[in-house]
Each structure stands twice: as C-alpha cells, then as structure tokens.
Amino acid sequence: MSFDGVFTHTMVNELSPLLTGARLSRISQPYPNELIITVRANRHNYPLLLSAHPSYARLQITEIPFVNPEKPTNFTMTLRKYLDGAILKSIKQIDNDRVVHLTFTVRNEIGDQESLVLIIEMMGRHSNIVLVNQADQRIIDTIRHVAHDQNRYRLLLPGATYIAPPQQNEADPFTATEPLYRTMPATPDIFAQAKALQQTYQGFGFDTALELATRLAQATDQDQAWHDFFQTLDQAPQPTITHDPTKKQLQFSPCAFISQHGTRTNYASLSELLDHFYRDKAQLDRVHQQGSDLIRLVQNELKKNKKKYRKLEQTLAASEKADTYRIKGEILTTYLHKVERGMTEVTLPNFYADEAPIKISLSNQLSPSKNAQKYFTKYQKLKNSVHYVNEQLAATQQEIDYFQGILTQIDLAAPKDLQDIQAELRQQGYLRTKSKHQKQRPKLSQPETFYASDGTKILVGKNNLQNDRLTLKTARKTDIWLHAKDIPGSHVIITSAEPSEQTLVEAANLAAYYSKARLSATVPVDTVAVKKIHKPNGAKPGFVIYTGQKTITVTPDEQLVQKLSQQP
C-alpha cells in the first residue's frame, strides 16, 4: 500500500492521543529529506520521523537508530531556534489529503506565546516539510526550497506566504454523508470500479480503492460494507504486512486487505509496521545515495574485469588450436617439394589422420619453408601463453569475486559502514589517497552485536575491514566462526567455544542473512573454530582460508534476525 490519504488518516488517529501535549526535546536531520523530532510525553521519549523522501514520504514514530551528521543543516538550526521546548498542541490531517499539520505553542524571544505549524506534505517528488507562523501564515523555512521556476502555483521559500497544495474536488470518504459510490457506473471490472472510487473520493491510493471495490462487490449490503471498512480504520485498525511469494513483494495496509493474497503478519502499531517495512528499503536507498560514487567505481571495476576475463577465455580457447598449427607445420615440412612459392593454399595428406587430405592456407609472399615456420611460430606462441593466461584468469576471477563482495557489502551496509568500505578501497589503491591536508580517516565502525536465545553474544562483520579485525584480532582462537559457503557475506563469530545447537543455528541464520544469498530459500553455512582460520599472504581484505569445517543449511529469517538484535 502507498502512504495515501486513508493511511494518513489512520496514522494521525494513532499519533494524536499519544503525542498531543508532548514537549519537543530534540530536533535532528539525519538525511537530506528526513527530520526526526523527539517529543517527551508520559515520561517517555518518542522519536517522530517526518520524511519528505520522494519515494518513502511518511509520518511515524520510529525506533530505528539514526546517525546524525557532524554539522547540523540550516533547516535543523532554524527549527531548533524556533521550536526549542515547544509544546505539541495538535496533530491534524487536512481533509483526507496527505498533508498533516503539527501545531506547536512556544514562547518567542520577547516572551509572548505564539503558535507555529510544522507542515508535512507527503506527495511523492513534491513532498516537503514547512515551518509556518500560524498568525500570518509566513513561511519561516522549508526542508526543500521551491522557487517560482519550479512551481508556478506557489512559492515555498522563507518569508513567503504559505499556500496550501491545490484542493481536490473529491469527497472525503470519512465524512461524506451521501453514498456517492452508489451513483458510480456499474461494471463487472473490479479495476475499473477501483479507478472510479479514486475519481470520486479523496485520498485513495489504488490498492485502497481496489480493496474497497472488492468489498463492495462481494457484499450483499454495500452500505454496511462501506461502514464496516471505515469503522475498522477509525476504531480498530489491524496493521498488516502481506507477503505475496508469487509476486515477490510486500504490501502494508492499516487492516487486513482481502484483495491482497499471501502470508499476513500483524503489528502492534502502524509505526512498528512502517519500521519493519521501510527498514531495509529506506536504508538501502540512503546507502545508494551516499555511496553512489563508490557503487559507480565498483561497477566500473567489475565491468572492466569481466571484459578482461572474456578476452582471456578467447585466448585460452585459441590456444586449444595449437596442435593444429603444429600438425600443419610438420605436414608442410614433409611435403615441401609439393609446395610452390605464390600458392595461397595446398591440400596434402595428413599422416596423423590415415592420410586424409587436409587443406592448408599459405601466404603467397612467403617461401614454402617460411610458411611452415610460420605455423610452428603460431604453435609455440599459443603453447607459451597457456600458463600465463591461466594465471591471469585466476587473478581476474579473484578481482571479480572481490568487487562482487564489495557490492554485496554495500547492499547490506548502513550509511555509517560506507566510510569503512571507502577506506578499504583507498588502501587497495582503487581510490585516490587523501591529501595531507584532508582529515584523517575516521575510526572504523564496530561489528554488529546480536544475542542468541541463551544470551551468547554473536558478532557480525559488515565489511571486509570489520571482518578482518573481527576474525583475526578480536575473536579468541576457541570462538566459533561462520560464513555463508562459497558466496560473499559477513564473518560471524560466536563468542563461545562450545555453543549450543540452537545458538549455532541462530548464528548460521545471521551468516546467511548477511550474505549475497539473503533472499534464498536454503543457504549452506560453514562453521569452524577460529584457530583453523588463516589469511594467505597478500590476500585481499576479508579473504581467509580454513579447513575442518562443518556445513549446516538454514533459511534466512528476518524476524529471527530482528529478535537476535535485542539484548536479553
């Protein structure tokens, strides 16, 4: 489901009683389009995420930890100036649109109380967050400045008068008293019916409209079906994520949608649902934004090495013809008396194939003996190249494996891990070394910490530098090491010499989840004592060899991973 007007309505219903009257205690902007305002109510801190992301715009309480930039943005500084210590008086949705007003009261510089409105507009690429003085509707600042050359309808710049997004003529489904759905043209096409609902009522994403059209089509009493649907959203939402394995997609909804098929998982709140749904999507997007230069570099290196590998394979295939050149040279040498200068080809008996005739191409510029020598030269050149080409094939394959592993690590990385990957590529000579005047490389981030069901600590490296340090320096020789078999992935350490069978399986699940095979149904995972791990001289970061391993097969389970991330 999209974060449409219906979902916005349900989210505001969830947040309003919880946060109204809360005091704003902290403001941060961890990413360019996302703001977190922490409010305190009932002796509890609630991190409220306001996202103006073009693809993931939303409003929710989030428990996902964010790393703030070292230097706050201008927008953050403005909000801190005007909203420090403010009281959140109300959270209100405008009609059934994807626009929410958070109204705060605060004392200004001369001690007078004033009302400021923090407006979040969740409208795809037009999403924005705007701070407005309620008294005169003057814009104090916006997270994205929009000038007249970008939007002729309204100006979103400090000092301008705030103009709301264009109003829609559709009816609000939560307040409409007339059953307009009865007047829509009757059609057996459920998708056409959903489109008609979207054109009649405000705030319907297509999946919401499709759900309602499905319920109306199946109901014997349409009025009751309509009433029950919106009563459920208003009074007893059931936050649900539906996993459809046939389409390989997840869909979220404020209650169970009968139009969606697959395995359903329910959540205690809409915010918890969104944390689960967007955790990987949003993080991967942030990583790809911040690590775009790294991704481009790695992809270029991969492309270059794959092209080199193909050329080497062609050379190796050509070397298989070496004996053919030798045979032709020997036949020419034997029958030189039958070859005349100026000939472009000759057919001679092949004494290696029961005297069967063989056609041999010749250069009319060379003597018969020179033509024979030319074939021997080709033969020798190809024979000499085989050893070199095989060495180059192995070295190029190592480079391909290395960069594929880096791409996997970027996909699994949190934004804070990108600095480690960047440092590694710099160490390996793929990135230009920093100048002496630049800052020193920041301290490497720490491996992720998990806890098995019995409380045993499990450490997971998220990149090659972490993997090397974790396996070769941090882990004890008696600890247990795990890694997805024969594919890029994280080094996993169980901090125990004799872990239980359940702990082994849980750690193997972590190794499978933090690998290239995360989405596979079954993943073989090697497990061995750390003392049997060795790093060859000159090997790339993260590369180790081992012996005496055992292999167990698991199915990556994201819910188990989330459970293990919580300290017992």
XYZ file of N, CA and C in Angstrom, residues 60-287:
684
model
N 5.659 8.951 11.162
C 5.568 7.819 12.077
C 6.503 8.019 13.257
N 6.264 7.260 14.318
C 7.252 7.109 15.383
C 8.209 6.001 14.943
N 9.499 6.224 15.082
C 10.459 5.228 14.630
C 11.382 4.811 15.763
N 11.699 3.530 15.787
C 12.661 3.005 16.755
C 13.978 2.656 16.072
N 14.093 2.956 14.785
C 15.336 2.696 14.059
C 16.353 3.757 14.449
N 17.540 3.372 14.914
C 18.532 4.378 15.309
C 19.099 5.100 14.085
N 19.282 6.408 14.207
C 19.842 7.210 13.127
C 21.133 7.858 13.606
N 22.056 8.024 12.679
C 23.315 8.701 12.991
C 23.230 10.115 12.450
N 23.357 11.099 13.312
C 23.232 12.491 12.901
C 24.524 12.987 12.265
N 24.418 13.902 11.311
C 25.631 14.473 10.713
C 26.404 15.287 11.746
N 27.710 15.418 11.528
C 28.533 16.174 12.475
C 28.091 17.633 12.541
N 27.688 18.174 11.404
C 27.270 19.578 11.357
C 25.789 19.641 11.018
N 24.962 20.256 11.874
C 23.524 20.332 11.582
C 23.250 21.213 10.373
N 22.169 20.904 9.662
C 21.799 21.691 8.487
C 21.187 23.027 8.914
N 21.077 23.941 7.957
C 20.450 25.237 8.239
C 19.000 25.061 8.676
N 18.305 24.107 8.048
C 16.909 23.864 8.411
C 16.806 23.369 9.850
N 17.718 22.481 10.238
C 17.742 21.985 11.614
C 17.976 23.131 12.595
N 18.936 23.995 12.285
C 19.245 25.121 13.172
C 18.048 26.071 13.294
N 17.329 26.263 12.199
C 16.146 27.134 12.243
C 15.073 26.529 13.148
N 14.825 25.226 12.980
C 13.815 24.570 13.809
C 14.199 24.618 15.288
N 15.479 24.394 15.576
C 15.920 24.457 16.980
C 15.720 25.860 17.555
N 15.942 26.853 16.721
C 15.784 28.236 17.183
C 14.330 28.535 17.532
N 13.411 28.092 16.690
C 12.003 28.470 16.855
C 11.195 27.469 17.687
N 11.605 26.219 17.726
C 10.767 25.199 18.373
C 11.365 24.603 19.643
N 12.486 25.091 20.071
C 13.112 24.539 21.270
C 12.158 24.619 22.467
N 11.831 23.459 23.043
C 10.945 23.415 24.203
C 9.485 23.618 23.897
N 9.102 23.598 22.624
C 7.704 23.846 22.242
C 6.804 22.699 22.690
N 5.531 23.008 22.852
C 4.519 22.026 23.225
C 3.689 21.675 21.986
N 3.561 20.398 21.713
C 2.769 19.941 20.572
C 1.289 19.966 20.965
N 0.556 20.918 20.413
C -0.843 21.109 20.802
C -1.799 20.230 20.005
N -1.471 19.950 18.735
C -2.393 19.134 17.947
C -1.690 18.548 16.728
N -2.223 17.400 16.281
C -1.797 16.771 15.027
C -3.057 16.624 14.188
N -3.095 17.288 13.036
C -4.330 17.331 12.257
C -4.057 17.064 10.786
N -4.851 16.157 10.222
C -4.808 15.919 8.785
C -5.720 16.913 8.081
N -5.278 17.425 6.944
C -6.095 18.366 6.180
C -6.976 17.568 5.221
N -8.293 17.665 5.435
C -9.263 16.857 4.686
C -8.827 15.397 4.757
N -8.807 14.710 3.642
C -8.274 13.338 3.641
C -7.043 13.281 2.745
N -6.304 14.396 2.767
C -5.120 14.516 1.914
C -3.883 14.024 2.662
N -2.785 13.940 1.945
C -1.520 13.516 2.552
C -0.767 14.725 3.113
N -1.482 15.555 3.825
C -0.919 16.753 4.444
C -1.307 16.751 5.915
N -0.312 16.902 6.788
C -0.554 16.882 8.236
C 0.055 18.129 8.856
N -0.702 18.789 9.718
C -0.231 19.964 10.439
C 0.070 19.581 11.887
N 1.279 19.841 12.324
C 1.666 19.682 13.724
C 1.773 21.081 14.309
N 0.831 21.440 15.164
C 0.772 22.785 15.716
C 1.454 22.816 17.081
N 2.415 23.734 17.239
C 3.175 23.884 18.480
C 2.908 25.258 19.072
N 2.935 25.344 20.400
C 2.952 26.642 21.077
C 4.307 26.815 21.728
N 4.839 28.044 21.648
C 6.182 28.303 22.156
C 6.282 29.779 22.535
N 7.183 30.084 23.430
C 7.456 31.477 23.797
C 8.492 32.040 22.830
N 8.195 33.209 22.267
C 9.155 33.830 21.350
C 10.227 34.581 22.128
N 11.047 35.345 21.413
C 12.205 35.994 22.032
C 11.815 37.020 23.092
N 10.623 37.597 22.972
C 10.216 38.597 23.971
C 9.266 38.016 25.003
N 9.082 36.706 24.977
C 8.285 36.039 25.999
C 6.828 35.853 25.670
N 6.397 36.314 24.501
C 4.996 36.136 24.117
C 4.775 34.739 23.564
N 3.598 34.194 23.846
C 3.274 32.867 23.322
C 2.783 32.990 21.886
N 3.301 32.108 21.010
C 2.858 32.097 19.626
C 2.700 30.658 19.149
N 1.954 30.511 18.084
C 1.717 29.185 17.513
C 2.476 29.043 16.199
N 3.213 27.957 16.103
C 3.944 27.629 14.882
C 3.443 26.287 14.386
N 3.372 26.137 13.081
C 2.849 24.908 12.487
C 3.949 24.263 11.643
N 4.247 23.028 11.970
C 5.182 22.250 11.160
C 4.337 21.381 10.230
N 4.407 21.662 8.944
C 3.543 21.011 7.954
C 4.351 19.986 7.179
N 3.855 18.765 7.125
C 4.486 17.747 6.288
C 3.542 17.408 5.138
N 4.042 17.574 3.938
C 3.295 17.277 2.721
C 3.916 16.033 2.085
N 3.185 14.933 2.086
C 3.697 13.651 1.614
C 3.162 13.369 0.213
N 3.792 13.977 -0.782
C 3.255 13.971 -2.142
C 4.320 13.589 -3.168
N 4.919 12.420 -2.975
C 5.901 11.933 -3.925
C 7.065 12.886 -4.079
N 7.404 13.204 -5.327
C 8.566 14.072 -5.558
C 8.296 15.516 -5.136
N 7.036 15.857 -4.840
C 6.705 17.197 -4.362
C 6.639 17.254 -2.833
N 7.051 16.195 -2.150
C 6.991 16.155 -0.687
C 7.857 17.266 -0.091
N 7.414 17.763 1.057
C 8.161 18.846 1.697
C 7.782 18.928 3.171
N 8.618 19.624 3.936
C 8.338 19.921 5.347
C 8.503 21.432 5.503
N 7.477 22.086 6.039
C 7.450 23.552 6.065
C 7.118 24.028 7.484
N 7.890 24.988 7.980
C 7.590 25.619 9.271
C 6.928 26.963 8.992
N 5.715 27.149 9.559
C 4.895 28.330 9.258
C 4.463 29.002 10.555
N 4.478 30.328 10.548
C 3.901 31.093 11.655
C 2.392 31.113 11.457
N 1.655 30.577 12.419
C 0.211 30.425 12.241
C -0.502 31.764 12.137
N 0.001 32.789 12.797
C -0.696 34.081 12.848
C -0.774 34.740 11.477
N 0.318 34.768 10.748
C 0.321 35.464 9.458
C 0.612 34.537 8.284
N 0.713 33.212 8.559
C 0.967 32.210 7.516
C 2.282 32.465 6.772
N 3.218 33.103 7.443
C 4.525 33.343 6.835
C 5.403 32.103 6.996
N 6.066 31.737 5.896
C 6.977 30.591 5.929
C 8.270 30.999 6.617
N 8.638 30.250 7.650
C 9.907 30.506 8.334
C 11.041 29.775 7.622
N 10.827 28.517 7.260
C 11.818 27.778 6.467
C 11.187 26.480 5.977
N 11.817 25.870 4.986
C 11.360 24.591 4.433
C 12.557 23.661 4.273
N 12.287 22.362 4.299
C 13.384 21.400 4.126
C 13.853 21.392 2.674
N 12.930 21.727 1.747
C 13.263 21.873 0.326
C 12.723 23.205 -0.164
N 13.607 24.068 -0.618
C 13.165 25.353 -1.141
C 12.635 25.169 -2.562
N 11.477 25.743 -2.831
C 10.848 25.624 -4.150
C 10.567 27.028 -4.675
N 11.253 27.425 -5.752
C 11.086 28.749 -6.337
C 10.000 28.720 -7.409
N 9.690 29.907 -7.976
C 8.629 30.002 -8.983
C 8.976 29.239 -10.254
N 10.266 29.129 -10.577
C 10.628 28.403 -11.799
C 10.431 26.902 -11.633
N 10.235 26.441 -10.387
C 9.970 25.025 -10.132
C 8.482 24.749 -9.931
N 7.755 25.738 -9.422
C 6.327 25.572 -9.157
C 5.647 26.930 -9.307
N 4.854 27.081 -10.366
C 4.215 28.368 -10.622
C 3.038 28.627 -9.686
N 2.494 27.554 -9.098
C 1.304 27.714 -8.260
C 1.637 28.367 -6.917
N 2.771 27.980 -6.348
C 3.101 28.512 -5.022
C 4.603 28.563 -4.821
N 5.021 29.471 -3.952
C 6.418 29.688 -3.621
C 6.677 29.110 -2.232
N 7.652 28.242 -2.107
C 7.988 27.662 -0.803
C 9.408 28.084 -0.438
N 9.490 29.326 0.032
C 10.766 29.913 0.427
C 10.575 30.710 1.715
N 11.609 30.851 2.541
C 11.469 31.657 3.767
C 10.975 33.067 3.444
N 9.997 33.525 4.228
C 9.435 34.861 4.039
C 8.197 34.898 3.185
N 7.975 33.879 2.367
C 6.790 33.854 1.510
C 5.560 33.452 2.329
N 4.391 33.782 1.793
C 3.141 33.366 2.429
C 2.851 31.919 2.046
N 2.530 31.123 3.044
C 2.270 29.709 2.762
C 0.943 29.543 2.045
N 0.994 28.850 0.921
C -0.201 28.489 0.167
C -0.313 26.978 0.189
N -1.478 26.481 0.602
C -1.679 25.034 0.693
C -1.668 24.415 -0.699
N -1.365 23.120 -0.783
C -1.446 22.436 -2.078
C -2.832 22.580 -2.673
N -2.956 22.506 -4.000
C -4.268 22.665 -4.648
C -5.306 21.721 -4.059
N -6.486 22.270 -3.775
C -7.549 21.456 -3.197
C -8.146 20.529 -4.255
N -8.567 19.368 -3.801
C -9.195 18.405 -4.698
C -10.717 18.490 -4.533
N -11.414 18.162 -5.605
C -12.880 18.259 -5.589
C -13.559 16.982 -5.101
N -12.748 15.942 -4.857
C -13.343 14.675 -4.436
C -13.888 14.777 -3.007
N -14.795 13.877 -2.680
C -15.402 13.838 -1.344
C -14.469 13.153 -0.359
N -14.555 13.572 0.908
C -13.804 12.929 1.983
C -14.573 11.667 2.397
N -14.023 10.476 2.204
C -14.786 9.250 2.491
C -15.120 9.078 3.965
N -14.369 9.752 4.855
C -14.623 9.602 6.283
C -15.772 10.490 6.766
N -16.071 11.550 6.012
C -17.102 12.489 6.460
C -18.271 12.600 5.493
N -18.149 12.028 4.285
C -19.223 12.154 3.299
C -20.508 11.489 3.807
N -21.609 12.215 3.706
C -22.898 11.671 4.170
C -23.679 11.025 3.039
N -23.408 11.442 1.803
C -24.099 10.869 0.656
C -23.330 9.644 0.145
N -23.998 8.522 -0.071
C -23.322 7.317 -0.593
C -23.042 7.450 -2.092
N -22.036 8.242 -2.440
C -21.737 8.528 -3.847
C -21.341 7.274 -4.619
N -20.851 6.263 -3.904
C -20.426 5.047 -4.600
C -21.611 4.365 -5.298
N -22.808 4.673 -4.845
C -23.997 4.077 -5.495
C -24.229 4.666 -6.886
N -23.788 5.896 -7.073
C -24.039 6.570 -8.348
C -22.978 6.263 -9.391
N -21.937 5.533 -9.009
C -20.889 5.217 -9.975
C -21.415 4.203 -10.982
N -20.956 4.269 -12.242
C -21.423 3.322 -13.263
C -21.141 1.883 -12.848
N -22.126 1.024 -12.978
C -21.949 -0.389 -12.625
C -21.068 -1.067 -13.671
N -20.107 -1.852 -13.204
C -19.207 -2.570 -14.106
C -18.696 -3.821 -13.416
N -18.578 -4.928 -14.131
C -18.023 -6.145 -13.511
C -16.505 -6.079 -13.353
N -15.903 -5.070 -14.002
C -14.443 -4.924 -13.928
C -14.074 -4.278 -12.599
N -13.476 -5.069 -11.703
C -13.156 -4.581 -10.364
C -12.115 -3.467 -10.401
N -11.226 -3.520 -11.400
C -10.184 -2.493 -11.507
C -10.798 -1.164 -11.973
N -11.754 -1.247 -12.886
C -12.447 -0.036 -13.325
C -13.237 0.575 -12.171
N -13.816 -0.283 -11.336
C -14.556 0.188 -10.160
C -13.619 0.889 -9.178
N -12.427 0.347 -9.024
C -11.437 0.968 -8.139
C -11.035 2.342 -8.674
N -10.846 2.439 -9.980
C -10.499 3.724 -10.591
C -11.617 4.741 -10.358
N -12.867 4.277 -10.477
C -13.999 5.169 -10.258
C -14.036 5.679 -8.819
N -13.707 4.818 -7.873
C -13.641 5.248 -6.468
C -12.565 6.305 -6.273
N -11.424 6.121 -6.933
C -10.350 7.104 -6.825
C -10.773 8.462 -7.358
N -11.578 8.457 -8.418
C -12.017 9.710 -9.018
C -13.155 10.362 -8.232
N -13.815 9.576 -7.370
C -14.965 10.087 -6.618
C -14.571 10.560 -5.220
N -13.632 9.841 -4.610
C -13.268 10.121 -3.219
C -11.798 10.528 -3.099
N -11.549 11.371 -2.129
C -10.207 11.896 -1.898
C -9.365 10.919 -1.078
N -8.080 10.855 -1.396
C -7.120 10.147 -0.547
C -7.034 8.663 -0.762
N -7.566 8.155 -1.867
C -7.494 6.719 -2.149
C -6.289 6.412 -3.036
N -5.329 5.670 -2.495
C -4.349 5.047 -3.362
C -5.032 3.901 -4.092
N -4.410 3.387 -5.168
C -5.114 2.378 -5.957
C -5.376 1.116 -5.145
N -4.418 0.704 -4.287
C -4.634 -0.530 -3.524
C -5.775 -0.373 -2.515
N -5.918 0.825 -1.922
C -7.049 1.060 -1.020
C -8.368 1.037 -1.794
N -8.370 1.692 -2.962
C -9.582 1.706 -3.788
C -9.949 0.299 -4.264
N -8.929 -0.492 -4.604
C -9.177 -1.865 -5.051
C -9.760 -2.699 -3.917
N -9.253 -2.502 -2.710
C -9.774 -3.231 -1.552
C -11.241 -2.891 -1.309
N -11.550 -1.600 -1.340
C -12.927 -1.183 -1.088
C -13.854 -1.662 -2.207
N -13.387 -1.590 -3.444
C -14.197 -2.071 -4.571
C -14.455 -3.566 -4.431
N -13.460 -4.314 -3.966
C -13.618 -5.761 -3.762
C -14.662 -6.039 -2.689
N -14.586 -5.298 -1.594
C -15.546 -5.500 -0.502
C -16.971 -5.143 -0.935
N -17.101 -4.062 -1.685
C -18.423 -3.656 -2.144
C -18.992 -4.680 -3.127
N -18.134 -5.234 -3.988
C -18.586 -6.208 -4.983
C -19.043 -7.503 -4.330
N -18.417 -7.882 -3.207
C -18.750 -9.146 -2.554
C -19.875 -9.007 -1.532
N -20.228 -7.777 -1.181
C -21.188 -7.562 -0.089
C -22.631 -7.655 -0.584
N -23.469 -8.204 0.255
C -24.914 -8.194 -0.028
C -25.518 -6.855 0.403
N -24.893 -6.214 1.377
C -25.324 -4.897 1.844
C -24.134 -3.951 1.700
N -24.096 -3.176 0.617
C -22.954 -2.315 0.343
C -22.795 -1.215 1.393
N -23.908 -0.666 1.862
C -23.828 0.385 2.878
C -23.135 -0.133 4.137
N -23.482 -1.359 4.536
C -22.870 -1.931 5.730
C -21.385 -2.220 5.493
N -21.052 -2.706 4.295
C -19.648 -2.987 3.966
C -18.825 -1.705 4.003
N -19.379 -0.627 3.463
C -18.699 0.678 3.491
C -18.503 1.133 4.941
N -19.542 1.056 5.722
C -19.483 1.492 7.121
C -18.463 0.655 7.902
N -18.486 -0.652 7.713
C -17.580 -1.537 8.465
C -16.110 -1.246 8.139
N -15.829 -0.985 6.867
C -14.444 -0.723 6.455
C -13.894 0.520 7.146
N -14.644 1.611 7.096
C -14.135 2.856 7.672
C -14.223 2.866 9.193
N -15.152 2.109 9.751
C -15.202 1.981 11.207
C -13.981 1.223 11.716
N -13.567 0.191 10.973
C -12.366 -0.556 11.344
C -11.146 0.356 11.334
N -11.022 1.186 10.291
C -9.883 2.094 10.199
C -9.904 3.122 11.324
N -11.066 3.578 11.683
C -11.180 4.620 12.707
C -11.022 4.081 14.130
N -11.556 2.893 14.374
C -11.638 2.421 15.760
C -10.759 1.218 16.080
N -10.514 0.359 15.103
C -9.759 -0.862 15.410
C -8.865 -1.280 14.244
N -7.913 -0.420 13.875
C -7.008 -0.802 12.776
C -6.201 -2.040 13.143
N -5.837 -2.783 12.137
C -5.033 -4.001 12.327
C -3.830 -3.915 11.398
N -2.769 -3.205 11.802
C -1.610 -3.015 10.921
C -1.091 -4.358 10.394
N -1.015 -4.478 9.081
C -0.735 -5.771 8.453
C 0.258 -5.618 7.314
N 1.200 -6.547 7.249
C 2.063 -6.673 6.072
C 1.753 -8.014 5.432
N 1.476 -7.982 4.135
C 1.155 -9.193 3.390
C 2.305 -9.518 2.449
N 2.825 -10.726 2.569
C 3.927 -11.174 1.705
C 3.364 -12.101 0.639
N 3.458 -11.650 -0.605
C 2.976 -12.447 -1.738
C 4.180 -13.103 -2.400
N 4.425 -14.425 -2.167
C 5.616 -15.074 -2.717
C 5.590 -15.177 -4.236
N 4.393 -15.192 -4.831
C 4.325 -15.311 -6.296
C 4.816 -14.030 -6.971
N 4.527 -12.888 -6.353
C 4.973 -11.603 -6.912
C 6.263 -11.106 -6.261
N 6.721 -11.841 -5.226
C 7.939 -11.480 -4.505
C 7.880 -10.033 -4.021
N 6.773 -9.687 -3.350
C 6.632 -8.332 -2.856
C 5.903 -8.307 -1.514
N 6.165 -7.225 -0.767
C 5.482 -6.975 0.498
C 4.532 -5.803 0.303
N 3.369 -5.883 0.940
C 2.406 -4.790 0.911
C 1.941 -4.516 2.330
N 1.860 -3.231 2.707
C 1.370 -2.903 4.045
C -0.006 -2.262 3.939
N -0.793 -2.420 4.986
C -2.146 -1.879 4.996
C -2.566 -1.642 6.444
N -3.513 -0.711 6.680
C -3.944 -0.410 8.056
C -4.822 -1.493 8.661
N -5.327 -2.382 7.810
C -6.062 -3.553 8.287
C -5.868 -4.652 7.239
N -6.312 -5.865 7.537
C -6.134 -6.967 6.586
C -6.966 -6.708 5.334
N -6.305 -6.689 4.175
C -6.983 -6.459 2.899
C -7.291 -7.803 2.243
N -8.575 -8.037 1.952
C -8.943 -9.308 1.326
C -8.527 -9.353 -0.141
N -8.196 -8.196 -0.712
C -7.764 -8.143 -2.109
C -6.291 -8.494 -2.261
N -5.584 -8.621 -1.139
C -4.162 -8.976 -1.174
C -4.000 -10.410 -0.689
N -3.185 -11.166 -1.384
C -3.039 -12.585 -1.082
C -1.598 -12.896 -0.664
N -1.469 -13.770 0.312
C -0.157 -14.166 0.791
C -0.155 -14.349 2.294
N 1.035 -14.410 2.848
C 1.196 -14.591 4.295
C 1.079 -13.242 4.987
N 0.215 -13.173 6.001
C -0.006 -11.915 6.708
C 0.721 -11.897 8.049
N 1.298 -10.741 8.368
C 1.918 -10.518 9.669
C 1.309 -9.259 10.274
N 0.819 -9.368 11.504
C 0.202 -8.222 12.169
C 1.193 -7.538 13.111
N 0.984 -6.247 13.318
C 1.879 -5.447 14.163
C 1.067 -4.676 15.189
N 1.726 -4.314 16.276
C 1.036 -3.654 17.375
C 0.626 -2.232 17.018
N 1.338 -1.602 16.096
C 1.029 -0.224 15.719
C 1.409 0.016 14.270
N 0.869 1.075 13.705
C 1.223 1.449 12.333
C 2.690 1.847 12.243
N 3.192 2.502 13.287
C 4.599 2.916 13.286
C 5.524 1.707 13.282
N 5.200 0.714 14.086
C 6.010 -0.509 14.100
C 5.971 -1.188 12.740
N 4.801 -1.202 12.116
C 4.659 -1.772 10.780
C 5.578 -1.058 9.792
N 5.576 0.280 9.806
C 6.388 1.041 8.854
C 7.872 0.863 9.119
N 8.271 0.758 10.392
C 9.674 0.479 10.708
C 10.107 -0.823 10.051
N 9.257 -1.837 10.170
C 9.587 -3.139 9.601
C 9.616 -3.059 8.074
N 8.644 -2.379 7.489
C 8.528 -2.345 6.025
C 9.657 -1.536 5.387
N 9.995 -0.407 5.996
C 10.954 0.501 5.367
C 12.391 0.331 5.854
N 12.580 -0.504 6.872
C 13.915 -0.617 7.464
C 14.983 -0.845 6.399
N 14.799 -1.866 5.572
C 15.799 -2.194 4.555
C 15.657 -1.315 3.318
N 14.413 -1.032 2.905
C 14.199 -0.236 1.698
C 14.813 1.153 1.836
N 14.462 1.839 2.911
C 14.934 3.204 3.100
C 16.444 3.232 3.333
N 16.945 2.267 4.116
C 18.376 2.253 4.385
C 19.171 1.985 3.112
N 18.688 1.032 2.296
C 19.375 0.743 1.041
C 19.376 1.970 0.144
N 18.268 2.697 0.130
C 18.189 3.900 -0.682
C 19.183 4.950 -0.186
N 19.271 5.116 1.141
C 20.220 6.090 1.696
C 21.653 5.686 1.372
N 21.941 4.398 1.508
C 23.288 3.915 1.207
C 23.626 4.168 -0.253
